[in-house]
């Protein structure tokens, strides 16, 4: 019933065109992402993160079973945990992104899909005939022609206008100050000047590509921060930061947007 209800609400992505050209990425002093110029071919990137409804349509069409359902390794959150602590919940997967005892997605069709692995995201892309953006493509689209830490400037205090992030001092108490404790419906906050929503906050977004410092083939990367990230912990919601995660890991603040 949940799956059928959510599938019915899947509109498909709205595409943002990015022209071919030379763009500045990175930041001086960043080992993983040094300041440099990159040459990109023209591409399209989804204005929104991939939603539960869109992922549900994929699962209904293919019968796909996610890593979290097979391995039972999903990591979820609840208020009261110390910084960077997560709970492994065997019942959690994309339909129950924080575990069956906490919630389901029946009222979250237009929220970003979470609790999926990088491999799950690739499987979706293959079915939908799209792909993940590269690390550089994601950054260029996020920056929207800017060279500051954020596409809106360098003052973190403005991020609440543009992103669903954690505003609490720590994670010991729930933070509903922006209207959402965990994910928000895609497009709930103001987009950048190119029309991309949620490039900061909401969920980390998987990207393709590797870094020179990667030591393991199992290391993959995500960008943009998440609803869990705050200025005091996991401060990765900038245009230049790049996060790392294991290829089979599934977290309730992890998702993706697509490109082509």
Tab-separated table of N, CA and C in Angstrom, residues 23-123:
chain	number	residue	atom	x	y	z
A	23	UNK	N	35.445	26.327	-15.707
A	23	UNK	CA	34.893	26.776	-14.438
A	23	UNK	C	35.934	26.651	-13.324
A	24	UNK	N	35.824	27.515	-12.330
A	24	UNK	CA	36.686	27.420	-11.150
A	24	UNK	C	36.024	26.552	-10.097
A	25	UNK	N	36.791	25.617	-9.529
A	25	UNK	CA	36.303	24.772	-8.438
A	25	UNK	C	37.370	24.718	-7.347
A	26	UNK	N	36.985	24.184	-6.206
A	26	UNK	CA	37.931	23.996	-5.116
A	26	UNK	C	38.180	25.256	-4.313
A	27	UNK	N	39.164	25.146	-3.433
A	27	UNK	CA	39.538	26.270	-2.580
A	27	UNK	C	41.009	26.144	-2.218
A	28	UNK	N	41.695	27.249	-2.150
A	28	UNK	CA	43.114	27.242	-1.791
A	28	UNK	C	43.311	26.581	-0.430
A	29	UNK	N	44.262	25.648	-0.365
A	29	UNK	CA	44.570	24.968	0.883
A	29	UNK	C	43.793	23.696	1.128
A	30	UNK	N	42.831	23.370	0.262
A	30	UNK	CA	42.050	22.144	0.420
A	30	UNK	C	42.761	20.992	-0.295
A	31	UNK	N	43.228	19.992	0.464
A	31	UNK	CA	43.971	18.886	-0.146
A	31	UNK	C	43.082	18.056	-1.061
A	32	UNK	N	41.834	17.808	-0.645
A	32	UNK	CA	40.934	16.994	-1.463
A	32	UNK	C	40.351	17.751	-2.648
A	33	UNK	N	40.375	19.064	-2.558
A	33	UNK	CA	39.719	19.864	-3.588
A	33	UNK	C	40.446	21.201	-3.742
A	34	UNK	N	41.665	21.168	-4.267
A	34	UNK	CA	42.438	22.415	-4.389
A	34	UNK	C	41.839	23.355	-5.426
A	35	UNK	N	42.139	24.622	-5.291
A	35	UNK	CA	41.670	25.630	-6.234
A	35	UNK	C	42.249	25.357	-7.615
A	36	UNK	N	41.370	25.296	-8.650
A	36	UNK	CA	41.830	24.963	-10.000
A	36	UNK	C	40.730	25.303	-10.997
A	37	UNK	N	41.059	25.225	-12.263
A	37	UNK	CA	40.112	25.391	-13.356
A	37	UNK	C	39.818	24.015	-13.957
A	38	UNK	N	38.554	23.770	-14.305
A	38	UNK	CA	38.176	22.512	-14.953
A	38	UNK	C	37.407	22.818	-16.227
A	39	UNK	N	37.573	21.974	-17.202
A	39	UNK	CA	36.855	22.100	-18.475
A	39	UNK	C	35.750	21.059	-18.496
A	40	UNK	N	34.506	21.490	-18.659
A	40	UNK	CA	33.373	20.574	-18.652
A	40	UNK	C	32.606	20.645	-19.960
A	41	UNK	N	32.103	19.492	-20.373
A	41	UNK	CA	31.154	19.449	-21.476
A	41	UNK	C	29.777	19.859	-20.950
A	42	UNK	N	28.890	20.246	-21.834
A	42	UNK	CA	27.532	20.597	-21.429
A	42	UNK	C	26.845	19.377	-20.798
A	43	UNK	N	26.051	19.604	-19.768
A	43	UNK	CA	25.311	18.513	-19.127
A	43	UNK	C	24.034	19.068	-18.519
A	44	UNK	N	23.170	18.160	-18.113
A	44	UNK	CA	21.952	18.514	-17.400
A	44	UNK	C	22.009	17.895	-16.012
A	45	UNK	N	21.474	18.613	-15.042
A	45	UNK	CA	21.433	18.101	-13.677
A	45	UNK	C	20.047	18.373	-13.107
A	46	UNK	N	19.544	17.438	-12.314
A	46	UNK	CA	18.201	17.572	-11.754
A	46	UNK	C	18.135	18.748	-10.794
A	47	UNK	N	17.057	19.504	-10.878
A	47	UNK	CA	16.860	20.637	-9.978
A	47	UNK	C	16.669	20.183	-8.540
A	48	UNK	N	16.142	18.971	-8.358
A	48	UNK	CA	15.863	18.450	-7.024
A	48	UNK	C	16.600	17.128	-6.796
A	49	UNK	N	16.756	16.787	-5.547
A	49	UNK	CA	17.245	15.460	-5.183
A	49	UNK	C	16.206	14.406	-5.565
A	50	UNK	N	16.650	13.204	-5.855
A	50	UNK	CA	15.746	12.107	-6.206
A	50	UNK	C	14.845	11.792	-5.012
A	51	UNK	N	13.555	11.699	-5.267
A	51	UNK	CA	12.582	11.567	-4.184
A	51	UNK	C	12.214	10.116	-3.898
A	52	UNK	N	11.544	9.936	-2.761
A	52	UNK	CA	10.992	8.619	-2.435
A	52	UNK	C	10.058	8.131	-3.529
A	53	UNK	N	9.244	9.027	-4.076
A	53	UNK	CA	8.297	8.633	-5.113
A	53	UNK	C	9.024	8.138	-6.357
A	54	UNK	N	10.080	8.822	-6.752
A	54	UNK	CA	10.838	8.403	-7.935
A	54	UNK	C	11.534	7.076	-7.692
A	55	UNK	N	12.099	6.890	-6.516
A	55	UNK	CA	12.764	5.619	-6.211
A	55	UNK	C	11.745	4.496	-6.096
A	56	UNK	N	10.571	4.785	-5.571
A	56	UNK	CA	9.515	3.780	-5.461
A	56	UNK	C	9.087	3.280	-6.834
A	57	UNK	N	9.019	4.180	-7.805
A	57	UNK	CA	8.666	3.776	-9.158
A	57	UNK	C	9.690	2.792	-9.723
A	58	UNK	N	10.955	3.041	-9.441
A	58	UNK	CA	12.036	2.131	-9.844
A	58	UNK	C	11.879	0.767	-9.180
A	59	UNK	N	11.621	0.738	-7.896
A	59	UNK	CA	11.484	-0.528	-7.180
A	59	UNK	C	10.268	-1.306	-7.674
A	60	UNK	N	9.161	-0.608	-7.917
A	60	UNK	CA	7.960	-1.286	-8.410
A	60	UNK	C	8.208	-1.895	-9.785
A	61	UNK	N	8.967	-1.210	-10.631
A	61	UNK	CA	9.213	-1.692	-11.993
A	61	UNK	C	10.205	-2.843	-12.047
A	62	UNK	N	11.128	-2.887	-11.096
A	62	UNK	CA	12.241	-3.849	-11.186
A	62	UNK	C	12.274	-4.884	-10.079
A	63	UNK	N	11.600	-4.630	-8.969
A	63	UNK	CA	11.703	-5.513	-7.813
A	63	UNK	C	13.031	-5.401	-7.096
A	64	UNK	N	13.730	-4.313	-7.321
A	64	UNK	CA	15.067	-4.140	-6.756
A	64	UNK	C	15.042	-4.178	-5.228
A	65	UNK	N	16.057	-4.832	-4.662
A	65	UNK	CA	16.222	-4.921	-3.210
A	65	UNK	C	17.498	-4.178	-2.834
A	66	UNK	N	17.401	-3.217	-1.958
A	66	UNK	CA	18.539	-2.381	-1.607
A	66	UNK	C	19.527	-3.105	-0.692
A	67	UNK	N	20.723	-2.527	-0.604
A	67	UNK	CA	21.737	-3.096	0.278
A	67	UNK	C	21.266	-3.164	1.717
A	68	UNK	N	20.582	-2.119	2.192
A	68	UNK	CA	20.126	-2.103	3.586
A	68	UNK	C	19.157	-3.241	3.875
A	69	UNK	N	18.351	-3.616	2.879
A	69	UNK	CA	17.416	-4.730	3.048
A	69	UNK	C	18.138	-6.069	3.067
A	70	UNK	N	19.248	-6.165	2.335
A	70	UNK	CA	19.997	-7.421	2.255
A	70	UNK	C	21.012	-7.567	3.387
A	71	UNK	N	21.682	-6.471	3.716
A	71	UNK	CA	22.777	-6.533	4.680
A	71	UNK	C	22.322	-6.153	6.089
A	72	UNK	N	21.219	-5.416	6.183
A	72	UNK	CA	20.680	-4.948	7.469
A	72	UNK	C	21.699	-4.096	8.219
A	73	UNK	N	22.331	-3.174	7.493
A	73	UNK	CA	23.410	-2.372	8.072
A	73	UNK	C	23.087	-0.886	8.153
A	74	UNK	N	21.826	-0.509	7.969
A	74	UNK	CA	21.480	0.914	7.898
A	74	UNK	C	21.770	1.622	9.222
A	75	UNK	N	22.254	2.854	9.096
A	75	UNK	CA	22.562	3.678	10.256
A	75	UNK	C	21.538	4.805	10.341
A	76	UNK	N	20.890	4.938	11.489
A	76	UNK	CA	19.808	5.896	11.660
A	76	UNK	C	20.087	6.788	12.866
A	77	UNK	N	19.236	7.785	13.022
A	77	UNK	CA	19.449	8.797	14.060
A	77	UNK	C	18.195	8.994	14.888
A	78	UNK	N	18.406	9.323	16.154
A	78	UNK	CA	17.324	9.831	16.988
A	78	UNK	C	17.931	10.830	17.974
A	79	UNK	N	17.204	11.846	18.370
A	79	UNK	CA	17.756	12.835	19.302
A	79	UNK	C	18.214	12.173	20.593
A	80	UNK	N	19.298	12.713	21.150
A	80	UNK	CA	19.858	12.170	22.378
A	80	UNK	C	21.204	11.514	22.187
A	81	UNK	N	21.598	11.313	20.937
A	81	UNK	CA	22.890	10.706	20.660
A	81	UNK	C	24.002	11.743	20.743
A	82	UNK	N	25.177	11.313	21.178
A	82	UNK	CA	26.333	12.187	21.187
A	82	UNK	C	26.758	12.479	19.753
A	83	UNK	N	27.573	13.515	19.583
A	83	UNK	CA	27.982	13.919	18.240
A	83	UNK	C	28.636	12.768	17.487
A	84	UNK	N	28.222	12.615	16.234
A	84	UNK	CA	28.721	11.613	15.296
A	84	UNK	C	28.340	10.180	15.685
A	85	UNK	N	27.420	10.025	16.631
A	85	UNK	CA	26.900	8.706	16.953
A	85	UNK	C	25.657	8.416	16.117
A	86	UNK	N	25.554	7.191	15.613
A	86	UNK	CA	24.390	6.726	14.876
A	86	UNK	C	24.009	5.358	15.409
A	87	UNK	N	22.792	4.936	15.123
A	87	UNK	CA	22.290	3.633	15.579
A	87	UNK	C	22.165	2.706	14.384
A	88	UNK	N	22.738	1.521	14.471
A	88	UNK	CA	22.513	0.531	13.415
A	88	UNK	C	21.164	-0.138	13.670
A	89	UNK	N	20.272	-0.028	12.706
A	89	UNK	CA	18.909	-0.546	12.839
A	89	UNK	C	18.644	-1.536	11.714
A	90	UNK	N	18.471	-2.790	12.047
A	90	UNK	CA	18.275	-3.851	11.054
A	90	UNK	C	16.974	-3.690	10.283
A	91	UNK	N	16.037	-2.927	10.822
A	91	UNK	CA	14.735	-2.779	10.162
A	91	UNK	C	14.712	-1.605	9.187
A	92	UNK	N	15.731	-0.783	9.192
A	92	UNK	CA	15.714	0.439	8.390
A	92	UNK	C	16.110	0.170	6.946
A	93	UNK	N	15.373	0.749	6.038
A	93	UNK	CA	15.747	0.822	4.627
A	93	UNK	C	14.934	1.965	4.048
A	94	UNK	N	14.946	2.162	2.747
A	94	UNK	CA	14.414	3.409	2.183
A	94	UNK	C	12.946	3.659	2.503
A	95	UNK	N	12.145	2.593	2.665
A	95	UNK	CA	10.727	2.794	3.005
A	95	UNK	C	10.538	3.164	4.474
A	96	UNK	N	11.484	2.761	5.318
A	96	UNK	CA	11.489	3.081	6.746
A	96	UNK	C	12.859	3.671	7.066
A	97	UNK	N	13.113	4.908	6.633
A	97	UNK	CA	14.476	5.428	6.643
A	97	UNK	C	15.094	5.611	8.019
A	98	UNK	N	14.299	5.629	9.065
A	98	UNK	CA	14.846	5.678	10.421
A	98	UNK	C	14.428	4.464	11.242
A	99	UNK	N	14.091	3.378	10.549
A	99	UNK	CA	13.674	2.155	11.219
A	99	UNK	C	12.171	2.066	11.354
A	100	UNK	N	11.654	0.856	11.377
A	100	UNK	CA	10.208	0.645	11.392
A	100	UNK	C	9.534	1.185	12.646
A	101	UNK	N	10.272	1.288	13.733
A	101	UNK	CA	9.668	1.794	14.980
A	101	UNK	C	9.577	3.315	14.996
A	102	UNK	N	10.214	4.006	14.009
A	102	UNK	CA	10.273	5.462	14.067
A	102	UNK	C	9.406	6.148	13.014
A	103	UNK	N	9.390	5.661	11.788
A	103	UNK	CA	8.603	6.334	10.751
A	103	UNK	C	8.539	5.489	9.491
A	104	UNK	N	7.754	5.962	8.520
A	104	UNK	CA	7.774	5.396	7.180
A	104	UNK	C	7.613	6.560	6.203
A	105	UNK	N	7.560	6.264	4.904
A	105	UNK	CA	7.534	7.335	3.908
A	105	UNK	C	6.138	7.582	3.341
A	106	UNK	N	5.103	7.053	3.980
A	106	UNK	CA	3.760	7.197	3.432
A	106	UNK	C	3.352	8.667	3.293
A	107	UNK	N	3.901	9.547	4.120
A	107	UNK	CA	3.601	10.977	4.050
A	107	UNK	C	4.809	11.762	3.546
A	108	UNK	N	5.764	11.082	2.949
A	108	UNK	CA	7.004	11.735	2.521
A	108	UNK	C	7.363	11.397	1.071
A	109	UNK	N	6.372	11.315	0.211
A	109	UNK	CA	6.636	10.964	-1.184
A	109	UNK	C	7.583	11.948	-1.847
A	110	UNK	N	7.474	13.225	-1.493
A	110	UNK	CA	8.300	14.252	-2.131
A	110	UNK	C	9.527	14.636	-1.304
A	111	UNK	N	9.876	13.803	-0.328
A	111	UNK	CA	11.142	13.957	0.387
A	111	UNK	C	12.229	13.199	-0.377
A	112	UNK	N	13.497	13.570	-0.203
A	112	UNK	CA	14.550	12.806	-0.873
A	112	UNK	C	14.641	11.385	-0.340
A	113	UNK	N	14.871	10.437	-1.230
A	113	UNK	CA	15.066	9.063	-0.801
A	113	UNK	C	16.365	8.978	-0.012
A	114	UNK	N	16.358	8.202	1.067
A	114	UNK	CA	17.540	8.032	1.912
A	114	UNK	C	17.691	6.570	2.295
A	115	UNK	N	18.686	6.309	3.109
A	115	UNK	CA	18.978	4.963	3.606
A	115	UNK	C	19.229	4.008	2.433
A	116	UNK	N	19.933	4.531	1.448
A	116	UNK	CA	20.358	3.732	0.305
A	116	UNK	C	21.869	3.872	0.150
A	117	UNK	N	22.459	2.904	-0.501
A	117	UNK	CA	23.909	2.914	-0.701
A	117	UNK	C	24.260	3.494	-2.071
A	118	UNK	N	25.533	3.697	-2.281
A	118	UNK	CA	26.022	4.147	-3.589
A	118	UNK	C	25.639	3.139	-4.672
A	119	UNK	N	25.736	1.851	-4.348
A	119	UNK	CA	25.363	0.817	-5.326
A	119	UNK	C	23.889	0.905	-5.677
A	120	UNK	N	23.051	1.208	-4.688
A	120	UNK	CA	21.620	1.377	-4.955
A	120	UNK	C	21.380	2.570	-5.877
A	121	UNK	N	22.096	3.652	-5.643
A	121	UNK	CA	21.945	4.840	-6.487
A	121	UNK	C	22.346	4.522	-7.933
A	122	UNK	N	23.424	3.763	-8.119
A	122	UNK	CA	23.844	3.390	-9.470
A	122	UNK	C	22.804	2.504	-10.152
A	123	UNK	N	22.187	1.603	-9.389
A	123	UNK	CA	21.151	0.735	-9.959
A	123	UNK	C	19.969	1.563	-10.433
